[in-house]
Amino acid sequence: MNNQSTISLDKLKSSKKKIVKSKRELKHTSIILKGFILPIFIVVLWEFTGILGLISDTLLPRPSVIFTTFIDLALTGELIGHFQISLLRAIGGFLLGGTLGLLVGLAVGFSQNIEQTVDPTLQMFRTIPTLAVIPLFILWFGFGEVSKILLIAKGAFFPLYVNTFLGIRGVDSKLFAVAKVLEFNRWKQITLLILPAALPNILLGLRLSLGVAWLALVAAELMGSSQGVGYLIMDARQFSNTSVVFVGIIIFAVFGKLSDSIVRVFERRLLKWQDNFQG
């Protein structure tokens, strides 16, 4: 009898878990669908205004025309070739700038001496607009891949640096009292206390850094480039091929959002231990 009661209780708990999981998935699907409402409305309105002739196809081609152009470029292989070049540039620049930003942010966050020595100079460089350094990069490194990757790295460096630094300095001092009670040594304080507490800021910096890397990629590909999605956009602009310009812009938007969503997935997994994390 007791065994039967225990089995029934387990089944009840399992059913409750399935119901909670189903409700959570339904809520998540509902949130995703809500996000599509406005874009679909804009696309439908855009298409109909174009069909009615209210907007010139030269200035603002209809979504159906842009889609046809996308298919044509994809079938010829031209779009894939340009995109591969752009993707490699974005990854290279982000890895270089993001890695340096994380390491320098950790060093400055853990040491006041390094902060006092390095941070004022970095803050000065941070305020220099990316477009302002393009002529200098061309003079120093020419029009090759080095100047483009360094320009993307410059953009990707600062979001990760600033957020890593702020995350480490923003650790609640009460946690150190707990660490003292638990007799944590310095290494355990860093790995079990400071870095996990700073992780939300570090992941936020990672998302911002990825976004800036895509923005900087466009500026980098304007520097005498002969390949890449940025070049495709500039070339199409010269020939007033607006639909190709839109294809390039949409590619940047889609893959920028995709890279951000990938980081959000890691964020949900790494921060689910936090009580106040809403994911």
Coordinates of C-alpha atoms in Angstrom, one line a residue:
M1 CA 0.0 0.0 0.0
N2 CA 2.8 2.3 1.0
N3 CA 4.7 1.5 -2.2
Q4 CA 1.6 2.2 -4.3
S5 CA 1.2 5.6 -2.5
T6 CA 4.8 6.4 -3.2
I7 CA 4.4 5.5 -6.9
S8 CA 1.3 7.6 -7.2
L9 CA 3.0 10.6 -5.6
D10 CA 5.9 10.3 -8.0
K11 CA 3.5 10.2 -11.0
L12 CA 1.7 13.2 -9.6
K13 CA 5.0 15.2 -9.2
S14 CA 6.0 14.1 -12.7
S15 CA 2.7 15.3 -14.2
K16 CA 3.0 18.6 -12.4
K17 CA 6.5 19.1 -13.8
K18 CA 5.3 18.4 -17.3
I19 CA 2.5 20.9 -16.9
V20 CA 4.8 23.6 -15.6
K21 CA 7.3 22.8 -18.5
S22 CA 4.4 23.0 -21.1
K23 CA 3.2 26.3 -19.7
R24 CA 6.7 27.7 -19.8
E25 CA 7.2 26.6 -23.4
L26 CA 3.8 28.0 -24.4
K27 CA 4.7 31.3 -22.7
H28 CA 8.1 31.4 -24.5
T29 CA 6.5 30.6 -27.9
S30 CA 3.9 33.4 -27.2
I31 CA 6.7 35.9 -26.5
I32 CA 8.5 34.9 -29.7
L33 CA 5.3 35.2 -31.8
K34 CA 4.5 38.7 -30.3
G35 CA 7.9 39.8 -31.6
F36 CA 7.0 38.9 -35.1
I37 CA 3.7 41.0 -35.2
L38 CA 5.2 44.4 -35.8
P39 CA 7.8 43.3 -38.5
I40 CA 5.0 41.3 -40.4
F41 CA 2.7 44.3 -40.2
I42 CA 5.5 46.6 -41.6
V43 CA 6.4 44.2 -44.4
V44 CA 2.7 43.8 -45.5
L45 CA 2.1 47.6 -45.4
W46 CA 5.4 48.2 -47.3
E47 CA 4.4 45.6 -50.0
F48 CA 0.9 47.1 -50.6
T49 CA 2.1 50.7 -50.7
G50 CA 4.7 49.6 -53.3
I51 CA 2.0 47.7 -55.4
L52 CA -0.2 50.8 -55.3
G53 CA 2.6 52.9 -56.6
L54 CA 2.7 55.2 -53.5
I55 CA 6.5 54.6 -53.2
S56 CA 9.1 54.5 -55.9
D57 CA 10.7 51.1 -56.4
T58 CA 14.0 52.9 -57.1
L59 CA 14.1 54.5 -53.7
L60 CA 12.3 51.8 -51.7
P61 CA 11.9 48.5 -53.5
R62 CA 9.1 46.2 -52.3
P63 CA 9.9 43.3 -50.0
S64 CA 9.1 40.8 -52.8
V65 CA 11.6 42.6 -55.1
I66 CA 14.3 42.4 -52.4
F67 CA 13.5 38.8 -51.8
T68 CA 13.9 38.0 -55.5
T69 CA 17.2 39.9 -55.6
F70 CA 18.4 37.9 -52.6
I71 CA 17.5 34.6 -54.3
D72 CA 19.3 35.7 -57.5
L73 CA 22.5 36.7 -55.6
A74 CA 22.4 33.4 -53.6
L75 CA 21.9 31.2 -56.7
T76 CA 24.9 32.8 -58.4
G77 CA 27.1 32.3 -55.3
E78 CA 28.0 36.0 -55.2
L79 CA 26.3 36.6 -52.0
I80 CA 27.8 33.6 -50.2
G81 CA 31.3 34.6 -51.3
H82 CA 30.9 38.2 -50.0
F83 CA 29.3 36.9 -46.8
Q84 CA 32.1 34.4 -46.0
I85 CA 34.6 37.2 -46.3
S86 CA 32.6 39.5 -44.0
L87 CA 32.0 36.7 -41.5
L88 CA 35.8 35.9 -41.2
R89 CA 36.6 39.6 -40.7
A90 CA 33.9 40.0 -38.0
I91 CA 35.1 36.8 -36.2
G92 CA 38.8 37.7 -36.4
G93 CA 38.2 41.3 -35.2
F94 CA 35.8 40.2 -32.4
L95 CA 38.2 37.5 -31.1
L96 CA 41.1 39.9 -31.1
G97 CA 39.3 42.9 -29.6
G98 CA 37.0 40.9 -27.3
T99 CA 39.8 38.7 -25.8
L100 CA 42.0 41.8 -25.1
G101 CA 39.0 43.6 -23.7
L102 CA 38.3 40.7 -21.3
L103 CA 41.9 40.3 -20.2
V104 CA 42.5 44.0 -19.7
G105 CA 39.2 44.3 -17.9
L106 CA 40.1 41.5 -15.5
A107 CA 43.5 43.0 -14.8
V108 CA 42.1 46.5 -14.2
G109 CA 39.3 45.1 -12.1
F110 CA 41.5 43.1 -9.8
S111 CA 44.2 45.8 -9.4
Q112 CA 43.9 49.4 -8.4
N113 CA 47.5 50.1 -9.4
I114 CA 46.8 48.8 -13.0
E115 CA 43.5 50.8 -13.0
Q116 CA 45.3 54.0 -12.1
T117 CA 48.0 53.4 -14.7
V118 CA 46.0 52.0 -17.6
D119 CA 42.3 53.1 -17.3
P120 CA 42.7 56.9 -17.9
T121 CA 44.5 56.3 -21.2
L122 CA 42.0 53.6 -22.3
Q123 CA 39.0 55.9 -21.5
M124 CA 40.6 58.6 -23.6
F125 CA 41.0 56.1 -26.6
R126 CA 37.4 55.0 -26.0
T127 CA 36.0 58.4 -26.8
I128 CA 37.7 58.5 -30.2
P129 CA 35.1 57.8 -32.9
T130 CA 35.9 54.8 -35.1
L131 CA 35.5 56.8 -38.3
A132 CA 38.1 59.3 -37.1
V133 CA 40.9 56.6 -36.9
I134 CA 40.2 55.1 -40.4
P135 CA 42.6 57.5 -42.2
L136 CA 45.3 56.7 -39.7
F137 CA 44.7 52.9 -40.0
I138 CA 45.0 53.2 -43.8
L139 CA 48.3 55.1 -43.5
W140 CA 49.7 52.6 -41.1
F141 CA 48.4 49.3 -42.4
G142 CA 47.1 50.1 -45.9
F143 CA 43.9 48.8 -47.4
G144 CA 44.6 45.1 -46.6
E145 CA 42.9 42.8 -44.1
V146 CA 45.0 43.9 -41.1
S147 CA 43.5 47.4 -41.0
K148 CA 40.0 46.1 -41.3
I149 CA 40.4 43.5 -38.5
L150 CA 42.1 46.0 -36.2
L151 CA 39.3 48.5 -36.8
I152 CA 36.7 45.8 -35.8
A153 CA 38.9 44.8 -32.8
K154 CA 39.0 48.5 -31.6
G155 CA 35.2 48.5 -31.6
A156 CA 34.8 45.1 -29.9
F157 CA 37.4 45.9 -27.2
F158 CA 35.7 48.6 -25.1
P159 CA 32.3 47.1 -24.4
L160 CA 33.8 43.9 -22.9
Y161 CA 36.6 45.9 -21.1
V162 CA 34.2 48.3 -19.4
N163 CA 31.6 45.7 -18.4
T164 CA 34.2 43.3 -17.1
F165 CA 35.8 46.0 -15.0
L166 CA 32.4 47.2 -13.7
G167 CA 31.3 43.6 -13.0
I168 CA 34.4 42.9 -10.8
R169 CA 34.2 46.2 -8.9
G170 CA 30.4 45.8 -8.4
V171 CA 30.6 42.5 -6.4
D172 CA 28.6 42.8 -3.2
S173 CA 30.9 43.3 -0.2
K174 CA 28.7 41.1 1.9
L175 CA 29.8 38.1 -0.2
F176 CA 33.4 38.7 1.0
A177 CA 32.2 38.4 4.6
V178 CA 30.6 35.0 3.7
A179 CA 33.9 34.0 2.0
K180 CA 35.8 35.0 5.2
V181 CA 33.5 32.8 7.3
L182 CA 34.0 29.9 4.9
E183 CA 37.8 30.5 5.0
F184 CA 38.2 30.9 1.2
N185 CA 41.7 31.6 0.1
R186 CA 42.4 34.2 -2.7
W187 CA 42.1 31.7 -5.5
K188 CA 38.7 30.5 -4.3
Q189 CA 37.5 34.1 -3.8
I190 CA 38.3 34.8 -7.4
T191 CA 36.9 31.6 -9.0
L192 CA 34.0 30.9 -6.7
L193 CA 32.9 34.4 -5.7
I194 CA 34.1 37.3 -7.8
L195 CA 34.0 35.9 -11.3
P196 CA 30.5 34.3 -10.9
A197 CA 29.2 37.5 -9.4
A198 CA 30.7 39.5 -12.3
L199 CA 29.4 37.1 -15.0
P200 CA 26.2 39.0 -15.8
N201 CA 28.2 42.1 -16.6
I202 CA 30.8 40.1 -18.6
L203 CA 28.0 38.5 -20.7
L204 CA 26.4 41.9 -21.2
G205 CA 29.7 43.2 -22.4
L206 CA 30.0 40.2 -24.7
R207 CA 26.7 40.9 -26.4
L208 CA 27.5 44.6 -26.8
S209 CA 31.0 43.7 -28.1
L210 CA 29.4 41.4 -30.8
G211 CA 27.0 44.2 -31.8
V212 CA 29.8 46.8 -32.2
A213 CA 31.9 44.3 -34.1
W214 CA 29.1 44.0 -36.8
L215 CA 28.8 47.8 -36.9
A216 CA 32.6 48.3 -37.2
L217 CA 32.6 45.7 -40.0
V218 CA 30.6 48.0 -42.2
A219 CA 33.0 50.9 -41.6
A220 CA 36.0 48.5 -42.2
E221 CA 34.6 47.3 -45.5
L222 CA 34.3 50.9 -46.7
M223 CA 38.1 51.2 -46.6
G224 CA 39.0 50.3 -50.2
S225 CA 37.5 46.9 -49.9
S226 CA 36.8 44.7 -53.0
Q227 CA 35.0 41.9 -51.2
G228 CA 32.5 41.6 -48.4
V229 CA 28.9 42.5 -47.8
G230 CA 29.9 46.2 -47.1
Y231 CA 31.6 46.3 -50.5
L232 CA 28.5 44.8 -52.1
I233 CA 26.4 47.6 -50.5
M234 CA 28.7 50.3 -51.7
D235 CA 29.0 48.9 -55.2
A236 CA 25.2 48.6 -55.5
R237 CA 24.8 52.2 -54.2
Q238 CA 27.0 53.5 -57.1
F239 CA 24.7 51.8 -59.6
S240 CA 21.5 52.8 -57.7
N241 CA 20.7 49.2 -57.2
T242 CA 18.7 49.8 -54.1
S243 CA 17.4 46.2 -53.7
V244 CA 20.9 44.9 -53.4
V245 CA 21.6 47.5 -50.7
F246 CA 18.6 46.3 -48.8
V247 CA 19.8 42.7 -49.1
G248 CA 23.2 43.6 -47.5
I249 CA 21.5 45.6 -44.7
I250 CA 19.1 42.7 -43.9
I251 CA 22.0 40.3 -43.8
F252 CA 23.8 42.5 -41.3
A253 CA 20.6 42.8 -39.2
V254 CA 19.8 39.1 -39.3
F255 CA 23.2 37.8 -38.4
G256 CA 23.8 40.5 -35.8
K257 CA 20.6 39.4 -34.1
L258 CA 21.5 35.7 -34.5
S259 CA 24.9 36.2 -32.8
D260 CA 23.2 38.1 -30.0
S261 CA 20.6 35.3 -29.5
I262 CA 23.4 32.7 -29.3
V263 CA 25.0 34.7 -26.4
R264 CA 21.5 34.9 -24.8
V265 CA 21.3 31.1 -24.8
F266 CA 24.6 30.8 -23.0
E267 CA 23.4 33.6 -20.7
R268 CA 20.3 31.6 -19.7
R269 CA 22.4 28.5 -19.0
L270 CA 25.2 30.3 -17.1
L271 CA 23.0 32.6 -15.0
K272 CA 20.1 30.3 -14.1
W273 CA 21.5 30.0 -10.6
Q274 CA 20.6 33.6 -9.9
D275 CA 17.3 34.0 -8.1
N276 CA 16.5 37.4 -9.8
F277 CA 17.5 36.3 -13.3
Q278 CA 14.5 36.5 -15.6
G279 CA 16.2 35.1 -18.7

